[in-house]
Structures are given as structure tokens and as C-alpha cells.
Coordinates of C-alpha atoms in Angstrom, one line a residue:
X1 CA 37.1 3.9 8.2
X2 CA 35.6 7.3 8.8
X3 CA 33.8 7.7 11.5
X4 CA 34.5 4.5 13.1
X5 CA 37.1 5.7 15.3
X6 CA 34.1 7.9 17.2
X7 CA 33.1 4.5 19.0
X8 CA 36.6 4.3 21.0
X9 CA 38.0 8.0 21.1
X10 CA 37.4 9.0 24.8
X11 CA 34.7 11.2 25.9
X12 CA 36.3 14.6 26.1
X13 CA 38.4 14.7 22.8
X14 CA 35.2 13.5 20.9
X15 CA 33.8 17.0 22.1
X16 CA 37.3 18.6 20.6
X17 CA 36.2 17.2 17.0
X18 CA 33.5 20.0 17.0
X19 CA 32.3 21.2 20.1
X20 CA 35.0 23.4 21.7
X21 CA 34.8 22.9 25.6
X22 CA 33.8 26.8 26.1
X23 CA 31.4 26.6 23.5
X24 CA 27.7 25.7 24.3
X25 CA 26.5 22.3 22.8
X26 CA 24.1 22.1 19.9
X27 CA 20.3 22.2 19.8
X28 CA 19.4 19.0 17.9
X29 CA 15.7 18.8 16.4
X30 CA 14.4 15.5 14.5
X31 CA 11.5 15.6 11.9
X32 CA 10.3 12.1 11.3
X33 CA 7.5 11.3 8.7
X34 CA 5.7 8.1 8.4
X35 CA 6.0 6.2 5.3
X36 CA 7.2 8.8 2.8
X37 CA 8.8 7.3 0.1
X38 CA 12.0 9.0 -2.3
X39 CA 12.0 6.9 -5.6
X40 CA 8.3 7.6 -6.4
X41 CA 8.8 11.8 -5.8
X42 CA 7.5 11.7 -2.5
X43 CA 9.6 14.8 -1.8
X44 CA 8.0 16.5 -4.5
X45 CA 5.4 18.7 -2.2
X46 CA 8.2 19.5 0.5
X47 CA 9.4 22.8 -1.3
X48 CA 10.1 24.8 1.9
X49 CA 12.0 21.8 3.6
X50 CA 14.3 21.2 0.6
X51 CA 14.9 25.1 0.7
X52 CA 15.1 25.1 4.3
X53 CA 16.7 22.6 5.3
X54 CA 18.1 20.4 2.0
X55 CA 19.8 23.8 0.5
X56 CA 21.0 25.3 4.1
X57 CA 22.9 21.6 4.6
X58 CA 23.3 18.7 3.5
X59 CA 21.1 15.8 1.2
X60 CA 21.8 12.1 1.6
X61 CA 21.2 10.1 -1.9
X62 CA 21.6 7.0 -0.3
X63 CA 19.8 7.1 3.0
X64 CA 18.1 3.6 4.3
X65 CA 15.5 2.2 6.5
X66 CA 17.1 -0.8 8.7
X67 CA 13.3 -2.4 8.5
X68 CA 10.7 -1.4 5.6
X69 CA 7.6 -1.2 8.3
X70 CA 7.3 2.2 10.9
X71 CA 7.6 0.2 14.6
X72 CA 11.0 -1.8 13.8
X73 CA 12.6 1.2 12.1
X74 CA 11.9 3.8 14.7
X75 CA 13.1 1.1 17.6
X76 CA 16.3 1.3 15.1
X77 CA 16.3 5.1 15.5
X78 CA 16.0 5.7 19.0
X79 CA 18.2 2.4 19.9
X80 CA 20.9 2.8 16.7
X81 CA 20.4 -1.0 17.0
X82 CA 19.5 -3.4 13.8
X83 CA 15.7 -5.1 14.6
X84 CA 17.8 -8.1 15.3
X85 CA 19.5 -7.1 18.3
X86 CA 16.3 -4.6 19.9
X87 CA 14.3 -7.4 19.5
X88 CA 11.0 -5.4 17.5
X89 CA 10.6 -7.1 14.5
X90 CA 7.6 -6.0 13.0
X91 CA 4.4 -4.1 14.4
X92 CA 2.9 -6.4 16.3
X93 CA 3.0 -6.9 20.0
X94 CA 4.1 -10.6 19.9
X95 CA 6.6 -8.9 16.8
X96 CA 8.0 -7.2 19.9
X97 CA 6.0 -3.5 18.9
X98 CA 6.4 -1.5 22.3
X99 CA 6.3 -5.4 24.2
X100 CA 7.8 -6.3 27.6
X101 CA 11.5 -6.3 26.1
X102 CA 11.2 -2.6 24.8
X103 CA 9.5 -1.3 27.6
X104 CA 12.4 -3.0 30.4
X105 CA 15.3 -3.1 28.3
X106 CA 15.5 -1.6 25.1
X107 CA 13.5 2.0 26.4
X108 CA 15.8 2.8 28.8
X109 CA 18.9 2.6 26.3
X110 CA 17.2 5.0 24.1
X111 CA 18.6 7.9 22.6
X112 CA 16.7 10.6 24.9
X113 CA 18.1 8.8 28.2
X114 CA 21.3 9.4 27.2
X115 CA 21.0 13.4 25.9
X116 CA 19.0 14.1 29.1
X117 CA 21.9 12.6 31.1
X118 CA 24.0 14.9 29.4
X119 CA 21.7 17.9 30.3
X120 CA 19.5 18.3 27.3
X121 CA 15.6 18.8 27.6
X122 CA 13.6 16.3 25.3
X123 CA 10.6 16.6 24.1
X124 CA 8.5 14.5 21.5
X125 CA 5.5 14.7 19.8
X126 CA 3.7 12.7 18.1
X127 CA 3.5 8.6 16.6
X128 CA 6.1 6.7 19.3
X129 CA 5.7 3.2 18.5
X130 CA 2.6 1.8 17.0
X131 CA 1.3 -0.6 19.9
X132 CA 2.3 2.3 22.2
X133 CA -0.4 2.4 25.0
X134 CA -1.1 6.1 26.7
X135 CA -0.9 4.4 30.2
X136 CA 2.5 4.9 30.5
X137 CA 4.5 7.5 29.4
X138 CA 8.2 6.5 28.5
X139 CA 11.2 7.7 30.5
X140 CA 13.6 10.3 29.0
X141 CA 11.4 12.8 27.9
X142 CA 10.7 15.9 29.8
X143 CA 7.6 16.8 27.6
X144 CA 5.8 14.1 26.0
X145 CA 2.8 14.2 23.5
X146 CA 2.5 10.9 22.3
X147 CA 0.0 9.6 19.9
X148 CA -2.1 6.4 21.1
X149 CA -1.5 4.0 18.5
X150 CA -0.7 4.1 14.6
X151 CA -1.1 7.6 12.7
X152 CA -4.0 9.0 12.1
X153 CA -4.9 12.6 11.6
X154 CA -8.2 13.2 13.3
X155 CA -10.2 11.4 16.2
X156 CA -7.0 10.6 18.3
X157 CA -5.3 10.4 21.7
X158 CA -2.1 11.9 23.1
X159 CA -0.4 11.1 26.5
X160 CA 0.4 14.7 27.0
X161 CA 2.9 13.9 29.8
X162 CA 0.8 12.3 32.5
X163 CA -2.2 12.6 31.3
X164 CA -4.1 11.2 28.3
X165 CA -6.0 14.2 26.3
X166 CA -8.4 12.8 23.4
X167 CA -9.0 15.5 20.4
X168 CA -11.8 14.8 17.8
X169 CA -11.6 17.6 15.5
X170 CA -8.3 19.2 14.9
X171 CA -5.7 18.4 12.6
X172 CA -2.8 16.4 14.1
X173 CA 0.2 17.6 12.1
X174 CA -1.6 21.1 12.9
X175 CA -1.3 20.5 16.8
X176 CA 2.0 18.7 16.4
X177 CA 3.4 21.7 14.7
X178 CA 1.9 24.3 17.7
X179 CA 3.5 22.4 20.8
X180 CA 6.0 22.0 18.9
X181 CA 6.4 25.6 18.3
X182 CA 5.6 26.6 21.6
X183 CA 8.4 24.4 23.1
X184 CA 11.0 26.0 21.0
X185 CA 10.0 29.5 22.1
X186 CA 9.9 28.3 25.9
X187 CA 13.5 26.6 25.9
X188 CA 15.3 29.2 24.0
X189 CA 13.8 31.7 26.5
X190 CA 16.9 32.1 28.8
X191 CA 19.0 32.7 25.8
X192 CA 17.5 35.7 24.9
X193 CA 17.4 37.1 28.5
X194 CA 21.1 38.9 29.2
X195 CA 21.3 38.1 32.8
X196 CA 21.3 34.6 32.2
X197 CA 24.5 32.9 32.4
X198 CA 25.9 30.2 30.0
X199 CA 25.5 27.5 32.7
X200 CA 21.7 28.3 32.9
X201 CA 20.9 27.2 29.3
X202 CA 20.5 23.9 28.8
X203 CA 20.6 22.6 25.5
X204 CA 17.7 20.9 23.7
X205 CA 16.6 17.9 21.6
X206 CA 13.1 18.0 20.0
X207 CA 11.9 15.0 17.9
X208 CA 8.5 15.7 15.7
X209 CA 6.7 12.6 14.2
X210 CA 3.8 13.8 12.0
X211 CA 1.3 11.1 10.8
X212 CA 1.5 12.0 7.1
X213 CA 2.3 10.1 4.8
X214 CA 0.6 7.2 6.4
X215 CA -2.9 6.3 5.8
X216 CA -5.5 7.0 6.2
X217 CA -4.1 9.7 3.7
X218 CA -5.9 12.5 5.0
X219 CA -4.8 15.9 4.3
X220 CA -5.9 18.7 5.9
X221 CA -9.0 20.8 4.4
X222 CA -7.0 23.7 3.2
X223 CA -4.7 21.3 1.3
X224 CA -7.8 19.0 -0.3
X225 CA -7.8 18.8 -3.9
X226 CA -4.4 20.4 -4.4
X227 CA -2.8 18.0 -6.4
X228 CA -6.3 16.5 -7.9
X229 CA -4.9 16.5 -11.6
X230 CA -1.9 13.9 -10.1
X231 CA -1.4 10.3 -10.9
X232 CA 0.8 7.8 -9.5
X233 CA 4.1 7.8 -11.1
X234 CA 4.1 5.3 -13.8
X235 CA 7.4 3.6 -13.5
X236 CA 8.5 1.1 -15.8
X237 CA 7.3 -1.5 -13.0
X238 CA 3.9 -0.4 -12.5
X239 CA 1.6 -2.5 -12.8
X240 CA 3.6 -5.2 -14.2
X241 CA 3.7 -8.7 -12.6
X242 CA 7.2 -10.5 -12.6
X243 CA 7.9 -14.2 -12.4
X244 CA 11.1 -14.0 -11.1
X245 CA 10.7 -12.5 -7.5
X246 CA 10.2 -14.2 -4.2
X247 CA 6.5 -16.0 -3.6
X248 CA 4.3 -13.2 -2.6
X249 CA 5.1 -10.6 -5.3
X250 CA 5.3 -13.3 -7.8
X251 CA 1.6 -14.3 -6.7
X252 CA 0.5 -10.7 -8.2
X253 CA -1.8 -10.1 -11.1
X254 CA -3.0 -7.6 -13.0
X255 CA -4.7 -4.9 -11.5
X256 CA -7.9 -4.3 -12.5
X257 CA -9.0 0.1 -13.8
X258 CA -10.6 0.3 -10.5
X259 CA -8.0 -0.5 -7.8
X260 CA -5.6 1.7 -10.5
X261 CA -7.6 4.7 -9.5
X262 CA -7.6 3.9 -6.2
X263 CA -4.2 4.3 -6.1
X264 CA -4.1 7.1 -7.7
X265 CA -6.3 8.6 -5.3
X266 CA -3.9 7.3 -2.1
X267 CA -1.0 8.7 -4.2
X268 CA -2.8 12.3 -4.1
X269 CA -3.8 12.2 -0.4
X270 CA -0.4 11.0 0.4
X271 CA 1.7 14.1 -1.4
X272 CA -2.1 16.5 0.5
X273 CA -0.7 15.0 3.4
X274 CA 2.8 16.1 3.3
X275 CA 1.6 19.7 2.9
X276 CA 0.9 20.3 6.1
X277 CA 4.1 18.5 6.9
X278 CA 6.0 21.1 5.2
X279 CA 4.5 23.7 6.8
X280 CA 5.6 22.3 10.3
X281 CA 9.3 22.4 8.7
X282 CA 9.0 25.8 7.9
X283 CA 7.1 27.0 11.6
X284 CA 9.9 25.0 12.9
X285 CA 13.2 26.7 11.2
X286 CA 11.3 30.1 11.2
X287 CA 11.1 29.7 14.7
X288 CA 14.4 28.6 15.4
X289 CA 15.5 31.3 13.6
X290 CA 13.6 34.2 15.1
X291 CA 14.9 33.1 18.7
X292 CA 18.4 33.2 17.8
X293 CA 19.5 30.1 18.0
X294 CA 18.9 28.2 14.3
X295 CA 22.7 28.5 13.4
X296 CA 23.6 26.5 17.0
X297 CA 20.9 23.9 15.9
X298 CA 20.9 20.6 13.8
X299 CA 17.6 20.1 11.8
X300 CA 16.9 16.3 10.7
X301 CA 14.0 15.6 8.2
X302 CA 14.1 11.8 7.5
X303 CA 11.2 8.9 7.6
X304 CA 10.9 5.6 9.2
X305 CA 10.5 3.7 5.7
X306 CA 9.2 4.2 2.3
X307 CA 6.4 3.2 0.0
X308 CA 5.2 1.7 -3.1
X309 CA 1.8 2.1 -5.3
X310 CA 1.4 -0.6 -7.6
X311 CA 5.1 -1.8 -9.0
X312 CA 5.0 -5.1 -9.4
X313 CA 1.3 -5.1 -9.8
X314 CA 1.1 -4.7 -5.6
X315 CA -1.6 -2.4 -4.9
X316 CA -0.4 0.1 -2.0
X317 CA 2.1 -1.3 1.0
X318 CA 6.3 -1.1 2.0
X319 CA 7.5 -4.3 3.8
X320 CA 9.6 -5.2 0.5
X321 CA 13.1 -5.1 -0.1
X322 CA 12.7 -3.1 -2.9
X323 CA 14.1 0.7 -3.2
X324 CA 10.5 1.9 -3.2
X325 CA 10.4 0.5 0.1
X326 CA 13.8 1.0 2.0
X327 CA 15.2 4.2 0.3
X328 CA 14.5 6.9 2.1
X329 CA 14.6 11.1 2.4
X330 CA 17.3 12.2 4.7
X331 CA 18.3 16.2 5.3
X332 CA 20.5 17.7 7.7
X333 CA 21.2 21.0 8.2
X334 CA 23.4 22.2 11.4
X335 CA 26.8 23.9 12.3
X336 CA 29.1 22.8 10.1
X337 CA 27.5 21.3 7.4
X338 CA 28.1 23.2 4.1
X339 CA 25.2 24.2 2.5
X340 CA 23.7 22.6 -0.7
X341 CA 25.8 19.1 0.0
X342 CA 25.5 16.0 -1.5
X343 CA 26.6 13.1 -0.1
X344 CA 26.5 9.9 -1.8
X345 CA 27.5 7.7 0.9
X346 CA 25.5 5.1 2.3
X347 CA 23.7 6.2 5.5
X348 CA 21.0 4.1 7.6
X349 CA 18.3 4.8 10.4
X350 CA 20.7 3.2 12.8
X351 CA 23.6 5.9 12.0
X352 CA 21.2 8.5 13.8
X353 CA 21.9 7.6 16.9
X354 CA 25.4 7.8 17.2
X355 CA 25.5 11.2 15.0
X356 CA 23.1 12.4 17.5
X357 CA 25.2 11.6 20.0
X358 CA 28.4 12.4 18.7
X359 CA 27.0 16.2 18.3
X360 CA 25.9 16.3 22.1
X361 CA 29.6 15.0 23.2
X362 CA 28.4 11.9 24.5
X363 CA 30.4 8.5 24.1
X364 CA 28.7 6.2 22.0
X365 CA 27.8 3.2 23.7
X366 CA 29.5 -0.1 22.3
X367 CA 25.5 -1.9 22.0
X368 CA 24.9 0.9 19.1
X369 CA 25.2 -1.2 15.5
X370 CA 25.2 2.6 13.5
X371 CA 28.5 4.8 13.4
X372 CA 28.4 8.9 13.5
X373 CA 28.1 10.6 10.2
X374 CA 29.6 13.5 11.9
X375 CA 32.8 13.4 10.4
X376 CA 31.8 12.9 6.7
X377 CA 29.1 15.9 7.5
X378 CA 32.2 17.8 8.2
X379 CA 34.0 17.6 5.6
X380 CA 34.7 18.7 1.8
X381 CA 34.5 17.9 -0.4
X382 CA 32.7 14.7 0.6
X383 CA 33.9 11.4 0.5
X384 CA 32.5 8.1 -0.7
X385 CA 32.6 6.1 2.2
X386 CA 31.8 2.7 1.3
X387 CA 29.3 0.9 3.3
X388 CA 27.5 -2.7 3.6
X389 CA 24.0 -2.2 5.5
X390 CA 21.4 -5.2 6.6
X391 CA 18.2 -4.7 5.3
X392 CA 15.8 -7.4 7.6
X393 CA 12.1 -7.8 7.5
X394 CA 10.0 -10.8 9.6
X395 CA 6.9 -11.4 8.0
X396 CA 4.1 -10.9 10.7
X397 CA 1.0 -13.0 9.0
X398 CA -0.4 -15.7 11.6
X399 CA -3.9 -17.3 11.7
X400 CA -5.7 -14.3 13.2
X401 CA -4.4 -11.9 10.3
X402 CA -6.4 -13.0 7.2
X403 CA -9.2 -10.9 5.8
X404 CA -12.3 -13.1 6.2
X405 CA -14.0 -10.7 2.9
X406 CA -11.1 -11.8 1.2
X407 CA -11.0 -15.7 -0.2
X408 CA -8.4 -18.1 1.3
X409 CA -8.4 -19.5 4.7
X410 CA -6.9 -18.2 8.1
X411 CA -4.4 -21.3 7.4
X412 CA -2.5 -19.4 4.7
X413 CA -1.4 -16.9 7.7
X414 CA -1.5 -14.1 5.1
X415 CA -2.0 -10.5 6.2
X416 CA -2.6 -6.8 4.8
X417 CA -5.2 -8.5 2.5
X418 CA -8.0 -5.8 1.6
X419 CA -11.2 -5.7 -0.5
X420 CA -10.0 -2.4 -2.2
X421 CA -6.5 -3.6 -3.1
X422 CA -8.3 -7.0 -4.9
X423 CA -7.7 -9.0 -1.8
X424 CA -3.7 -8.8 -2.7
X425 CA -2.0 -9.7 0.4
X426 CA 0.7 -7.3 1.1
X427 CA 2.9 -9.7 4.1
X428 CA 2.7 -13.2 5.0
X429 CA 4.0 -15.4 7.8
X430 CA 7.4 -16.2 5.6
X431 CA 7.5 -12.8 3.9
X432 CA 11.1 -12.7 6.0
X433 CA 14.1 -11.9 4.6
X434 CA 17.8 -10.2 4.9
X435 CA 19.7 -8.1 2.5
X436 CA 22.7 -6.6 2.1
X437 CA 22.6 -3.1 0.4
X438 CA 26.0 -2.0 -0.5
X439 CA 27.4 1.7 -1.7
X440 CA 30.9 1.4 -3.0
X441 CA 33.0 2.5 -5.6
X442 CA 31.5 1.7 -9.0
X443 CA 29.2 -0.7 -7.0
X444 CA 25.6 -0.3 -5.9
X445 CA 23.7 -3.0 -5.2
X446 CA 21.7 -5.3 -3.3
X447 CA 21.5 -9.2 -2.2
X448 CA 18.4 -10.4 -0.6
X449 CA 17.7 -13.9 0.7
X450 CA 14.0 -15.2 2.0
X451 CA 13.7 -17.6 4.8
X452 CA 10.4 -19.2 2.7
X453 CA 10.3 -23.1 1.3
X454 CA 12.0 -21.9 -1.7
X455 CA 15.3 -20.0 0.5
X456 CA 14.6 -17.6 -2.6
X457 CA 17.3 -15.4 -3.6
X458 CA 17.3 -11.9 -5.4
X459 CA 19.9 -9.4 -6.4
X460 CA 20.2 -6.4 -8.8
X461 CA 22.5 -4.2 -9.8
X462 CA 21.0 -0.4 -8.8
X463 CA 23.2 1.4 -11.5
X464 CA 21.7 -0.8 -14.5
X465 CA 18.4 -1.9 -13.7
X466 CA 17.4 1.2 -10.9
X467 CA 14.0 -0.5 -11.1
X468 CA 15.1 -4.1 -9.8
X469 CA 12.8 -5.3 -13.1
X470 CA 15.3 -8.2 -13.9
X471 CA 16.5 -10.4 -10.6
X472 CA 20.2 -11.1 -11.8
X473 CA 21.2 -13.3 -8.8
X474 CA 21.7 -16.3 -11.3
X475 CA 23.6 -13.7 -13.3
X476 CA 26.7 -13.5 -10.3
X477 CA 29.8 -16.1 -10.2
X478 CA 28.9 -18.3 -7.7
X479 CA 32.2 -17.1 -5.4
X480 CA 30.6 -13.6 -5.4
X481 CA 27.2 -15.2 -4.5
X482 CA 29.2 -17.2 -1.7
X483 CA 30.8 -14.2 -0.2
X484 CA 27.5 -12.0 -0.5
X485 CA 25.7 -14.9 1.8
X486 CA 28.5 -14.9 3.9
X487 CA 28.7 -11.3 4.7
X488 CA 25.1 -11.1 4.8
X489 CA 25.1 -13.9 7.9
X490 CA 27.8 -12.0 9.4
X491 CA 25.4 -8.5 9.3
X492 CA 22.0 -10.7 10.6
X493 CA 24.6 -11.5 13.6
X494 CA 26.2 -8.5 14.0
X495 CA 26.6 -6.2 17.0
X496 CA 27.9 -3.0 18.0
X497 CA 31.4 -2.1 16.3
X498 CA 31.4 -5.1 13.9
X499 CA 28.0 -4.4 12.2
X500 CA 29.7 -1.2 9.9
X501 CA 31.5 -3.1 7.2

């Protein structure tokens, strides 16, 4: 299939495919949002990054998180391994969230080991991994500015290389955007200097994680009130309880006026938030552009996971297998890469990775469960390459995660229950599943199966009911629903070279 062959073509004709060997290797620069959602118009206030980087390259309509929450899904990214095989399963430490196994062997596989072996300078800014403590400062990275933590956009903590530096009052996407900035201009310095030689400029990767569009959904003050007259999108499922879906979205109800305007509100805050985001993109690009070296440079925008506001009459959360939750923006502009494409082939977090990679003329190592994109980048017009991706999720609720101001008992092992979402626990201790989301000819669909008391089972057909209203799992010939659970046990076991299918 394409792209596969770039696991096992040796290291020097992989450069061949598209970097010639007197040419200089590609800038690479990675823009990672937190929780920005696609099927509820979360790209809606990113007008410069659709022009800058969507209409310059290429858009990915089926783009995928591996894992609906931020900490599994960005150990996907920087591993190109399914949650399964890096061992983080959800955002907890005991989950595996920046724990002993990351930190010993999972870190020092990561994707910024192997570009700095391969002579790139790294740098990063901003949300690692959630339980990320400033102590330390992971390996790989020549200039690090690390948030302590989970997002937040004021009041916060960076590990600016070896040193921990707390700011109280200025924005975060502001200062992310600034060092970011000031990077760029520092490592494309020798290439606008004439007695430099090729050999003296070393190639770059840059990977941006702003906060937005995580909560605590605060934009910045010049963005406030920008979108005041906004309401959640009403989709056919909002607000609409359903009896046939797995336990804990079947438990919803009915949400009352109030909690409706509260998520309204989020919804606003959430698009405020991306504001500033898109005005990193364009600092970014602009930059990269005024130094000379935006044409040699691939430009990712992409987020770890999406989002939902009240469909299914579920207040505000992802961790769901549902589209709101795992479909997500992807945009890649670069050498190459036509502009204005659309791809329609299936793409996930873990395919980053290896893309990455396969740009910088490393070999991919056989560990990595994503394939390059490169190839179907390249060409046009674009192909449908058909694709099975595991979608897994391990429920993180235990007896210290319940909401004592909510009612129930530590027992239940609920979690994400809050006052202001009518005590409508969002995850649970068995809210763990695997799915199998498949893009094929005149197919698009997903399986899911929950590993609750009921072993639950969903599926829907994308292309008729886009809004998963109507589980048709009941509705499949029970060969198809054999071979759907058997290639679904294959993907949950999967490694390396045998996980793209």
C-alpha cells in the first residue's frame, strides 16, 4: 500500500524520494492545539491558518486522534505508537501520564531524539504532557519552554531549559508565539549570512503547543467578547439523550436552560481562545517567510483530540468515541505539497511521526505503529488510500475521582463530575473501549466495543447518519460483525508494520 514501503526502503534512497542528496533537508515546524474540535466549526476563527497554511498545502478531511484525551494522544505523536504499545493511557500518572515508563523508555524513542541525531535543532514550547513536572527537562530538545502541568493561559510555570520561570500575568499563547518567533529568526540566521557554507546550517524542527482550546477557556483581553452573539452549534444531537449508546452516555438527561448557557458561554471562550492561536500561525509563516526559508519548511497545524458541547445531552468533555471527539483538524503545507489539496484519506496522530521522519531522511524505526503520508502528500491527483485506524480509550475514574458536591459515592469510581455541568459525569472507571474507524471506498465507518458489564457494542455508518444518532451495530450481518471484532483485536495487538491495515 502506499506509503508502506517507507518502513523497509534503506536509509539513503528514502532521501532520493524527495530530498536530493545535494539539497539541504527541510525545516519542519509543528502547531499543536489542545482540544480543538472539527465537526462543531471549531476551525471557524482560524481564518489566517486556513489561508496560510490550509490554501498554501494540503487539508486532511479525515484526520484522527489515536486517544480522545490530550496526554495519550501527544505520547502517540511524539512516539508514532498506539496508547497500547507507549503504555499512557489516559492523564493520570498511574494512567501512565509522563510516569516512570515514559520518562525511561518511551522519552528517549521520541521523535526529537531522532531529528537531533540527524542534525536538526529542536525546540518546543509549550503543554508537553499533562503530569509533566518542571524538575526535569526531557532529552532531545535543545530549547525547551515547557508548561508545568495541564493548559492554562495565565498564572503558570515554564521549564525554560534548566530553569523553571513562573509568569503571573502575561498571556501564554502570547509568550509562546514570541519565543517562538525569536527562535525562528536565530536558527535561520546563518542562512541569510553569505559566508556561511551549506554544512554550517543545520536544519530545524520547532513544535508549538498553545493552551487554547482547553479550558479554562480564557481568551486573551483584546479577543473578549468577540464572538459574544455565538451559540453552540445546535446539531441534530444536541441536547438529545439516546437509549441506545454505551452506559455512561445513556445515563444522560436533559439539560436544564442553565447549564445550556453555560455551554454556550465555553463554546464562545473556546472559538476567543483560538484567536490568539491564529495569530501565532500567522507570526509564525510571516516569519518564516521574511527569513527566506518558508518554501524549504513544512508547517503542521493539527490538535491532540477534539470536543463536544452538549450532543447527547453531555454537558462539555471529549473521551468519547464519537466524531466530535476523535475527528480532528490537520494542515500541511511544505515543499511539494500542491496548494489548496484535499485529501480524503484516512490519516491518524500516529502517522506524524513517520511523515516527520520520512521528510528529515531518517529510517523509520520498525516500533513506530503510523506509516509516512509523504508519498500521498506528493502526489496528484490524490488517491484514496484505504485505511483501518484503532481508536482506544481506558476510562481513568477510581475511588479518589468522584466530586464529593456531586451525589453518588466514591464507590461508583466516576470522574469529570461537576456542579456546573449538573453533576454529569464525563469518564468512569469502565468508560474503556476500542474502535475501528475505517475510510475506504464507498465505506466510512466506525465499530466500537466497551470493555463494561454489558461488552456493549456500537457502530454507524458516517456517510448516512454523520451524527452517529442511530447505533446500527444490530443492523450488520453477523459475519461482518465477526470480522469487524476480529480485526479490531488484531489493531488493540498490533505493532509496528502490522498495525496499518
Amino acid at each position: 500500500m502506499i506509503g508502506l514501503q517507507l518502513f523497509i526502503i534503506p536509509l539513503s534512497l528514502l532521501g532520493l524520494l524527495h530530498v536530493g542528496m545535494s539539497e539541504k533537508l527541510p525545516n519542519i515546524v509543528l502547531i499543536l492545539t489542545d482540544d480543538q474540535d472539527v465537526e462543531l466549526y471549531g476551525m471557524h476563527p482560524m481564518v489566517k491558518t486556513i489561508t496560510k497554511i490550509g490554501k498554501e498545502g494540503a487539508a486532511f478531511y479525515h484526520a484522527y486522534t489515536p486517544t480522545p484525551i490530550c496526554c495519550p494522544a501527544r505520547a502517540s505523536l511524539l512516539t508514532g505508537m498506539y496508547a497500547h504499545n507507549h503504555g499512557t493511557h489516559n492523564n493520570s500518572v498511574s494512567g501512565g501520564c509522563y510516569g516512570s515508563r515514559w520518562r525511561t523508555l518511551m522519552e528517549p524513542r521520541s521523535l526529537p531524539k531522532h531529528l537531533k541525531r540527524q542534525g536538526y535543532t529542536t525546540f518546543f514550547a509549550g503543554k508537553y504532557l499533562n503530569q509533566y513536572s518542571a524538575s526535569l527537562t526531557p532529552g532531545g530538545w535543545d530549547h525547551f519552554y515547557g508548561l508545568q502541568g495541564n493548559s492554562r493561559y495565565y498564572n503558570y510555570t515554564l521549564r525554560e531549559n534548566t530553569y523553571n520561570v513562573h509568569y503571573d500575568k502575561i498571556y501564554l499563547t502570547d509568550l509562546l508565539r514570541d519565543l517562538a518567533v525569536d527562535f525562528l529568526k536565530l536558527a535561520t540566521q546563518s542562512e541569510n549570512k553569505s559566508d556561511e557554507s551549506d554544512e554550517d546550517v543545520r536544519p530545524f524542527f520547532a513544535m508549538i503547543a498553545p493552551p487554547a482550546a482547553h479550558a479554562p477557556f480564557t481568551p486573551a483581553p483584546r479577543h473578549n467578547g468577540t464572538f459574544d452573539k455565538i451559540k453552540a452549534l445546535r446539531t441534530p444531537s444536541f441536547n438529545k439523550p439516546v437509549d441506545d449508546k454505551h452506559w455512561l452516555v445513556r445515563s444522560s438527561r436533559p439539560l436544564h436552560n442553565k447549564t445550556i448557557d453555560t455551554i454556550d458561554t465555553y463554546y464562545r471562550k473556546r472559538w476567543e481562545t483560538l484567536l490568539a492561536v491564529d495569530e501565532l500561525v500567522d507570526e509564525v509563516v510571516n516569519t518564516l517567510n521574511q527569513t527566506g526559508v518558508l518554501d524549504n519548511t513544512y508547517v503542521i497545524f493539527s490538535s491532540d483530540n477534539g470536543y463536544h458541547v452538549g450532543q447527547f445531552a453531555q454537558p462539555y468533555d471529549k473521551r468519547q468515541p464519537y466524531e466530535t471527539d476523535i475527528h480532528i483538524p490537520l494542515l500541511i503545507r511544505g515543499p511539494g505539497i500542491t496548494p489548496d489539496s484535499r485529501i480524503d484519506s484516512a490519516v491518524s496522530l500516529v502517522d506524524l511521526a513517520p511523515t516527520i521522519l520520512s521528510w528529515a531522511n531518517v529510517s523509520i524505526p520498525s516500533y513506530m505503529d503510523g506509516h509516512s503520508f509523504h508519498e500521498m502528500l506528493m502526489e496528484s491527483p490524490k488517491p484514496l488510500v484505504e485505511r483501518s485506524m484503532l481508536i482506544e480509550y481506558w476510562g481513568e475514574g477510581n475511588l479518589n475521582t468522584y466530586n464529593a458536591k456531586c451525589p453518588g459515592s466514591n464507590k461508583d469510581r466516576l470522574a469529570e463530575c461537576t456542579p456546573d455541568a449538573e453533576c454529569h459525569c464525563q469518564d468512569s472507571w469502565n468508560n474503556t473501549y476500542a474502535c475501528v474507524r475505517e475510510v475506504r471506498y464507498k465505506l466510512n465507518r466506525i465499530y466500537c466495543e466497551f470493555h463494561d458489564n454489558e461488552h456493549f457494542q456500537e457502530a454507524y455508518d458516517l456517510d448516512q447518519d454523520s451524527y452517529q444518532m442511530t447505533n446500527s451495530v444490530y443492523d450488520l450481518l453477523p459475519i461482518d460483525r465477526a470480522l469487524l471484532g476480529l480485526r479490531l483485536k488484531n489493531l488493540t495487538h498490533c505493532s509496528g508494520r502490522e498495525c496499518f491495515v
